[in-house]
PDB file of C-alpha atoms and ligand atoms in Angstrom:
ATOM      1  CA  UNK X  23      10.125 -36.261  17.375  1.00  0.00           C
ATOM      2  CA  UNK X  24      11.193 -35.757  14.412  1.00  0.00           C
ATOM      3  CA  UNK X  25       9.579 -36.995  11.241  1.00  0.00           C
ATOM      4  CA  UNK X  26      10.935 -39.767   9.116  1.00  0.00           C
ATOM      5  CA  UNK X  27       9.146 -37.845   5.945  1.00  0.00           C
ATOM      6  CA  UNK X  28      11.195 -34.897   4.550  1.00  0.00           C
ATOM      7  CA  UNK X  29       8.311 -32.418   3.867  1.00  0.00           C
ATOM      8  CA  UNK X  30       6.467 -32.984   7.407  1.00  0.00           C
ATOM      9  CA  UNK X  31       7.920 -31.246   9.969  1.00  0.00           C
ATOM     10  CA  UNK X  32       7.047 -32.271  13.452  1.00  0.00           C
ATOM     11  CA  UNK X  33       3.901 -31.604  14.564  1.00  0.00           C
ATOM     12  CA  UNK X  34       4.532 -31.748  18.407  1.00  0.00           C
ATOM     13  CA  UNK X  35       7.329 -29.238  17.012  1.00  0.00           C
ATOM     14  CA  UNK X  36       4.952 -26.942  16.024  1.00  0.00           C
ATOM     15  CA  UNK X  37       2.494 -27.123  18.181  1.00  0.00           C
ATOM     16  CA  UNK X  38       4.854 -26.237  21.204  1.00  0.00           C
ATOM     17  CA  UNK X  39       5.637 -23.141  19.178  1.00  0.00           C
ATOM     18  CA  UNK X  40       2.686 -21.687  18.302  1.00  0.00           C
ATOM     19  CA  UNK X  41       1.917 -21.982  22.170  1.00  0.00           C
ATOM     20  CA  UNK X  42       4.846 -19.758  23.114  1.00  0.00           C
ATOM     21  CA  UNK X  43       4.607 -17.570  19.857  1.00  0.00           C
ATOM     22  CA  UNK X  44       0.604 -17.233  21.125  1.00  0.00           C
ATOM     23  CA  UNK X  45       2.037 -14.682  24.315  1.00  0.00           C
ATOM     24  CA  UNK X  46       3.466 -12.270  21.583  1.00  0.00           C
ATOM     25  CA  UNK X  47       0.975 -11.574  19.118  1.00  0.00           C
ATOM     26  CA  UNK X  48       0.311 -12.944  15.634  1.00  0.00           C
ATOM     27  CA  UNK X  49       3.397 -12.192  14.608  1.00  0.00           C
ATOM     28  CA  UNK X  50       6.034 -15.086  15.315  1.00  0.00           C
ATOM     29  CA  UNK X  51       9.047 -14.236  17.405  1.00  0.00           C
ATOM     30  CA  UNK X  52      11.263 -15.900  14.372  1.00  0.00           C
ATOM     31  CA  UNK X  53      10.405 -13.163  12.149  1.00  0.00           C
ATOM     32  CA  UNK X  54      13.139 -13.435   9.062  1.00  0.00           C
ATOM     33  CA  UNK X  55      13.318  -9.604   8.894  1.00  0.00           C
ATOM     34  CA  UNK X  56      14.488  -6.688  10.668  1.00  0.00           C
ATOM     35  CA  UNK X  57      11.032  -5.572  12.336  1.00  0.00           C
ATOM     36  CA  UNK X  58      11.692  -1.910  13.509  1.00  0.00           C
ATOM     37  CA  UNK X  59      13.219  -1.787   9.328  1.00  0.00           C
ATOM     38  CA  UNK X  60       9.595  -3.295   7.872  1.00  0.00           C
ATOM     39  CA  UNK X  61       7.610  -1.209  10.390  1.00  0.00           C
ATOM     40  CA  UNK X  62       8.821   2.323   9.192  1.00  0.00           C
ATOM     41  CA  UNK X  63       9.187   1.191   5.956  1.00  0.00           C
ATOM     42  CA  UNK X  64       5.328  -0.303   5.859  1.00  0.00           C
ATOM     43  CA  UNK X  65       4.512   3.650   7.760  1.00  0.00           C
ATOM     44  CA  UNK X  66       6.235   5.214   4.364  1.00  0.00           C
ATOM     45  CA  UNK X  67       3.348   3.388   2.130  1.00  0.00           C
ATOM     46  CA  UNK X  68       1.160   4.255   4.858  1.00  0.00           C
ATOM     47  CA  UNK X  69       1.839   8.173   4.677  1.00  0.00           C
ATOM     48  CA  UNK X  70       2.492   7.276   0.755  1.00  0.00           C
ATOM     49  CA  UNK X  71      -1.471   5.927   0.562  1.00  0.00           C
ATOM     50  CA  UNK X  72      -2.728   9.056   2.320  1.00  0.00           C
ATOM     51  CA  UNK X  73      -1.030  11.811   0.646  1.00  0.00           C
ATOM     52  CA  UNK X  74      -2.612   9.683  -2.649  1.00  0.00           C
ATOM     53  CA  UNK X  75      -6.073  10.118  -0.604  1.00  0.00           C
ATOM     54  CA  UNK X  76      -5.750  14.051  -0.206  1.00  0.00           C
ATOM     55  CA  UNK X  77      -4.622  14.817  -3.374  1.00  0.00           C
ATOM     56  CA  UNK X  78      -6.734  12.901  -4.894  1.00  0.00           C
ATOM     57  CA  UNK X  79     -10.005  14.449  -2.867  1.00  0.00           C
ATOM     58  CA  UNK X  80      -8.424  18.004  -3.751  1.00  0.00           C
ATOM     59  CA  UNK X  81      -8.789  16.594  -7.554  1.00  0.00           C
ATOM     60  CA  UNK X  82     -12.790  15.384  -7.141  1.00  0.00           C
ATOM     61  CA  UNK X  83     -14.066  17.900  -5.468  1.00  0.00           C
ATOM     62  CA  UNK X  84     -12.565  20.580  -8.064  1.00  0.00           C
ATOM     63  CA  UNK X  85     -12.984  18.584 -11.156  1.00  0.00           C
ATOM     64  CA  UNK X  86     -17.056  18.501  -9.633  1.00  0.00           C
ATOM     65  CA  UNK X  87     -16.602  22.371 -10.214  1.00  0.00           C
ATOM     66  CA  UNK X  88     -15.181  22.111 -13.873  1.00  0.00           C
ATOM     67  CA  UNK X  89     -18.298  20.551 -14.397  1.00  0.00           C
ATOM     68  CA  UNK X  90     -16.081  16.861 -15.540  1.00  0.00           C
ATOM     69  CA  UNK X  91     -18.101  14.416 -13.807  1.00  0.00           C
ATOM     70  CA  UNK X  92     -17.570  10.870 -15.370  1.00  0.00           C
ATOM     71  CA  UNK X  93     -13.396  12.488 -14.415  1.00  0.00           C
ATOM     72  CA  UNK X  94     -14.276  13.431 -10.534  1.00  0.00           C
ATOM     73  CA  UNK X  95     -15.965  10.119 -10.041  1.00  0.00           C
ATOM     74  CA  UNK X  96     -12.479   8.323 -11.712  1.00  0.00           C
ATOM     75  CA  UNK X  97     -10.489  10.611  -8.662  1.00  0.00           C
ATOM     76  CA  UNK X  98     -13.614   9.954  -6.214  1.00  0.00           C
ATOM     77  CA  UNK X  99     -12.686   5.897  -6.402  1.00  0.00           C
ATOM     78  CA  UNK X 100      -9.372   6.404  -6.586  1.00  0.00           C
ATOM     79  CA  UNK X 101      -9.496   8.042  -3.161  1.00  0.00           C
ATOM     80  CA  UNK X 102     -11.554   5.951  -1.941  1.00  0.00           C
ATOM     81  CA  UNK X 103      -8.563   2.944  -2.739  1.00  0.00           C
ATOM     82  CA  UNK X 104      -6.016   4.263  -1.368  1.00  0.00           C
ATOM     83  CA  UNK X 105      -7.740   4.698   1.730  1.00  0.00           C
ATOM     84  CA  UNK X 106      -8.353   0.698   1.772  1.00  0.00           C
ATOM     85  CA  UNK X 107      -4.572   0.431   1.002  1.00  0.00           C
ATOM     86  CA  UNK X 108      -3.723   2.902   4.121  1.00  0.00           C
ATOM     87  CA  UNK X 109      -5.590   0.663   6.297  1.00  0.00           C
ATOM     88  CA  UNK X 110      -4.792  -2.256   5.269  1.00  0.00           C
ATOM     89  CA  UNK X 111      -0.862  -1.307   5.513  1.00  0.00           C
ATOM     90  CA  UNK X 112      -1.978  -0.164   8.986  1.00  0.00           C
ATOM     91  CA  UNK X 113      -4.065  -2.946  10.312  1.00  0.00           C
ATOM     92  CA  UNK X 114      -0.571  -4.882   9.013  1.00  0.00           C
ATOM     93  CA  UNK X 115       2.027  -2.500  11.412  1.00  0.00           C
ATOM     94  CA  UNK X 116      -0.770  -3.093  13.992  1.00  0.00           C
ATOM     95  CA  UNK X 117       0.320  -7.092  13.489  1.00  0.00           C
ATOM     96  CA  UNK X 118       3.813  -6.791  13.414  1.00  0.00           C
ATOM     97  CA  UNK X 119       3.678  -4.884  16.949  1.00  0.00           C
ATOM     98  CA  UNK X 120       4.385  -1.838  15.259  1.00  0.00           C
ATOM     99  CA  UNK X 121       2.053   1.537  15.604  1.00  0.00           C
ATOM    100  CA  UNK X 122       0.746   2.896  12.380  1.00  0.00           C
ATOM    101  CA  UNK X 123       2.206   6.783  11.998  1.00  0.00           C
ATOM    102  CA  UNK X 124      -0.820   9.158  10.749  1.00  0.00           C
ATOM    103  CA  UNK X 125       0.839  12.414  12.730  1.00  0.00           C
ATOM    104  CA  UNK X 126       0.282  15.190   9.696  1.00  0.00           C
ATOM    105  CA  UNK X 127       3.019  16.584  10.749  1.00  0.00           C
ATOM    106  CA  UNK X 128       6.154  14.801   8.556  1.00  0.00           C
ATOM    107  CA  UNK X 129       3.332  13.059   6.674  1.00  0.00           C
ATOM    108  CA  UNK X 130       4.365  14.392   3.105  1.00  0.00           C
ATOM    109  CA  UNK X 131       8.630  14.145   3.980  1.00  0.00           C
ATOM    110  CA  UNK X 132       7.158  10.036   4.903  1.00  0.00           C
ATOM    111  CA  UNK X 133       5.278   9.718   1.935  1.00  0.00           C
ATOM    112  CA  UNK X 134       6.942   8.847  -1.577  1.00  0.00           C
ATOM    113  CA  UNK X 135       3.806  10.137  -3.486  1.00  0.00           C
ATOM    114  CA  UNK X 136       3.285  14.342  -3.747  1.00  0.00           C
ATOM    115  CA  UNK X 137       0.720  16.564  -3.527  1.00  0.00           C
ATOM    116  CA  UNK X 138       0.325  18.444  -6.464  1.00  0.00           C
ATOM    117  CA  UNK X 139      -2.715  20.019  -6.866  1.00  0.00           C
ATOM    118  CA  UNK X 140      -2.337  21.068 -10.301  1.00  0.00           C
ATOM    119  CA  UNK X 141      -3.817  23.486 -12.001  1.00  0.00           C
ATOM    120  CA  UNK X 142      -6.274  22.105 -15.451  1.00  0.00           C
ATOM    121  CA  UNK X 143      -8.326  18.683 -15.717  1.00  0.00           C
ATOM    122  CA  UNK X 144      -5.533  17.665 -17.502  1.00  0.00           C
ATOM    123  CA  UNK X 145      -2.620  18.485 -14.986  1.00  0.00           C
ATOM    124  CA  UNK X 146      -4.675  16.676 -11.891  1.00  0.00           C
ATOM    125  CA  UNK X 147      -4.673  14.021 -14.135  1.00  0.00           C
ATOM    126  CA  UNK X 148      -0.754  14.329 -15.350  1.00  0.00           C
ATOM    127  CA  UNK X 149       0.052  14.058 -11.432  1.00  0.00           C
ATOM    128  CA  UNK X 150      -1.984  11.453 -10.491  1.00  0.00           C
ATOM    129  CA  UNK X 151      -0.394   8.959 -13.337  1.00  0.00           C
ATOM    130  CA  UNK X 152       3.673  10.725 -12.004  1.00  0.00           C
ATOM    131  CA  UNK X 153       2.357   9.635  -8.827  1.00  0.00           C
ATOM    132  CA  UNK X 154       0.909   5.958  -9.131  1.00  0.00           C
ATOM    133  CA  UNK X 155       3.980   4.928 -11.899  1.00  0.00           C
ATOM    134  CA  UNK X 156       5.617   6.367  -9.125  1.00  0.00           C
ATOM    135  CA  UNK X 157       4.665   3.743  -6.479  1.00  0.00           C
ATOM    136  CA  UNK X 158       3.983   1.319  -8.853  1.00  0.00           C
ATOM    137  CA  UNK X 159       7.864   1.245  -9.302  1.00  0.00           C
ATOM    138  CA  UNK X 160       8.864   1.467  -5.510  1.00  0.00           C
ATOM    139  CA  UNK X 161       6.104  -1.509  -4.215  1.00  0.00           C
ATOM    140  CA  UNK X 162       7.956  -3.631  -6.504  1.00  0.00           C
ATOM    141  CA  UNK X 163      11.556  -3.093  -4.985  1.00  0.00           C
ATOM    142  CA  UNK X 164       9.325  -3.557  -1.501  1.00  0.00           C
ATOM    143  CA  UNK X 165       7.850  -6.728  -2.724  1.00  0.00           C
ATOM    144  CA  UNK X 166      11.429  -7.852  -3.318  1.00  0.00           C
ATOM    145  CA  UNK X 167      12.745  -7.170   0.086  1.00  0.00           C
ATOM    146  CA  UNK X 168       9.946  -8.888   1.716  1.00  0.00           C
ATOM    147  CA  UNK X 169      10.266 -11.486  -0.904  1.00  0.00           C
ATOM    148  CA  UNK X 170       9.849 -14.963   1.082  1.00  0.00           C
ATOM    149  CA  UNK X 171      10.660 -13.346   4.789  1.00  0.00           C
ATOM    150  CA  UNK X 172       7.700 -11.911   5.440  1.00  0.00           C
ATOM    151  CA  UNK X 173       4.892 -13.465   2.734  1.00  0.00           C
ATOM    152  CA  UNK X 174       2.089 -11.864   4.605  1.00  0.00           C
ATOM    153  CA  UNK X 175       3.927  -8.111   4.245  1.00  0.00           C
ATOM    154  CA  UNK X 176       4.618  -8.838   0.702  1.00  0.00           C
ATOM    155  CA  UNK X 177       0.922 -10.129  -0.032  1.00  0.00           C
ATOM    156  CA  UNK X 178      -0.105  -7.093   0.779  1.00  0.00           C
ATOM    157  CA  UNK X 179       2.134  -4.895  -1.499  1.00  0.00           C
ATOM    158  CA  UNK X 180       1.538  -7.571  -4.505  1.00  0.00           C
ATOM    159  CA  UNK X 181      -2.713  -6.009  -4.379  1.00  0.00           C
ATOM    160  CA  UNK X 182      -1.593  -2.818  -3.494  1.00  0.00           C
ATOM    161  CA  UNK X 183       0.757  -3.129  -6.980  1.00  0.00           C
ATOM    162  CA  UNK X 184      -1.604  -4.598  -8.791  1.00  0.00           C
ATOM    163  CA  UNK X 185      -4.395  -1.943  -8.162  1.00  0.00           C
ATOM    164  CA  UNK X 186      -1.956   0.720  -8.689  1.00  0.00           C
ATOM    165  CA  UNK X 187      -1.449  -0.149 -11.914  1.00  0.00           C
ATOM    166  CA  UNK X 188      -4.899  -0.233 -12.582  1.00  0.00           C
ATOM    167  CA  UNK X 189      -5.765   3.196 -11.205  1.00  0.00           C
ATOM    168  CA  UNK X 190      -2.225   3.913 -13.540  1.00  0.00           C
ATOM    169  CA  UNK X 191      -3.932   2.119 -16.675  1.00  0.00           C
ATOM    170  CA  UNK X 192      -7.362   4.022 -15.724  1.00  0.00           C
ATOM    171  CA  UNK X 193      -5.442   7.765 -15.804  1.00  0.00           C
ATOM    172  CA  UNK X 194      -3.414   7.134 -19.364  1.00  0.00           C
ATOM    173  CA  UNK X 195      -6.833   6.489 -20.696  1.00  0.00           C
ATOM    174  CA  UNK X 196      -8.526   9.554 -19.110  1.00  0.00           C
ATOM    175  CA  UNK X 197      -5.736  11.344 -21.164  1.00  0.00           C
ATOM    176  CA  UNK X 198      -5.848   9.384 -23.930  1.00  0.00           C
ATOM    177  CA  UNK X 199      -9.892  10.281 -24.343  1.00  0.00           C
ATOM    178  CA  UNK X 200      -8.798  14.081 -23.846  1.00  0.00           C
ATOM    179  CA  UNK X 201      -6.633  14.503 -26.066  1.00  0.00           C
ATOM    180  CA  UNK X 202      -9.395  13.867 -28.833  1.00  0.00           C
TER     181      UNK X 202
HETATM  182 FE1  LIG K  16      -2.349   3.185  -3.151  1.00  0.00          FE
HETATM  183 FE1  LIG K  17      -3.260   4.702  -6.481  1.00  0.00          FE
END
């Protein structure tokens, strides 16, 4: 029975669909995007985040050796943020009934970010800044792709993007400070 009110969907119909949907998990059969494509894309994001974790960890340990404790702490914090992002993306992949690809083999080729060790402290910060700027541009595209078709994934990517922008700001501030 359809509602007379233009903005209210038939509650009975919604209930019926919700019961149906429970059989197929969190994501409804009415998923508006190509699910395989969405999962593949999120697995690329996952690989990128993990490569970022590894790069920041490497930079953390190397900066410690260079007696640059505040900078090392910044790297460590970023590594923790990227690990959280990786976990959030992996969770979203399972909600879409996909499998998070955590196979180390091919990780780098699935990733948009690079693993650059860098020789000096300035080098490391520059490599991290480039990596952050790459994901900022790429995540903005992904957000547009999800659009209104998958608002949960879009919001997740918006949260990630905000954090990556913060990371980029932190790093450019460090570069300015080191220039003094
Ligand atoms: Fe991240
Ligand atoms: Fe980041």
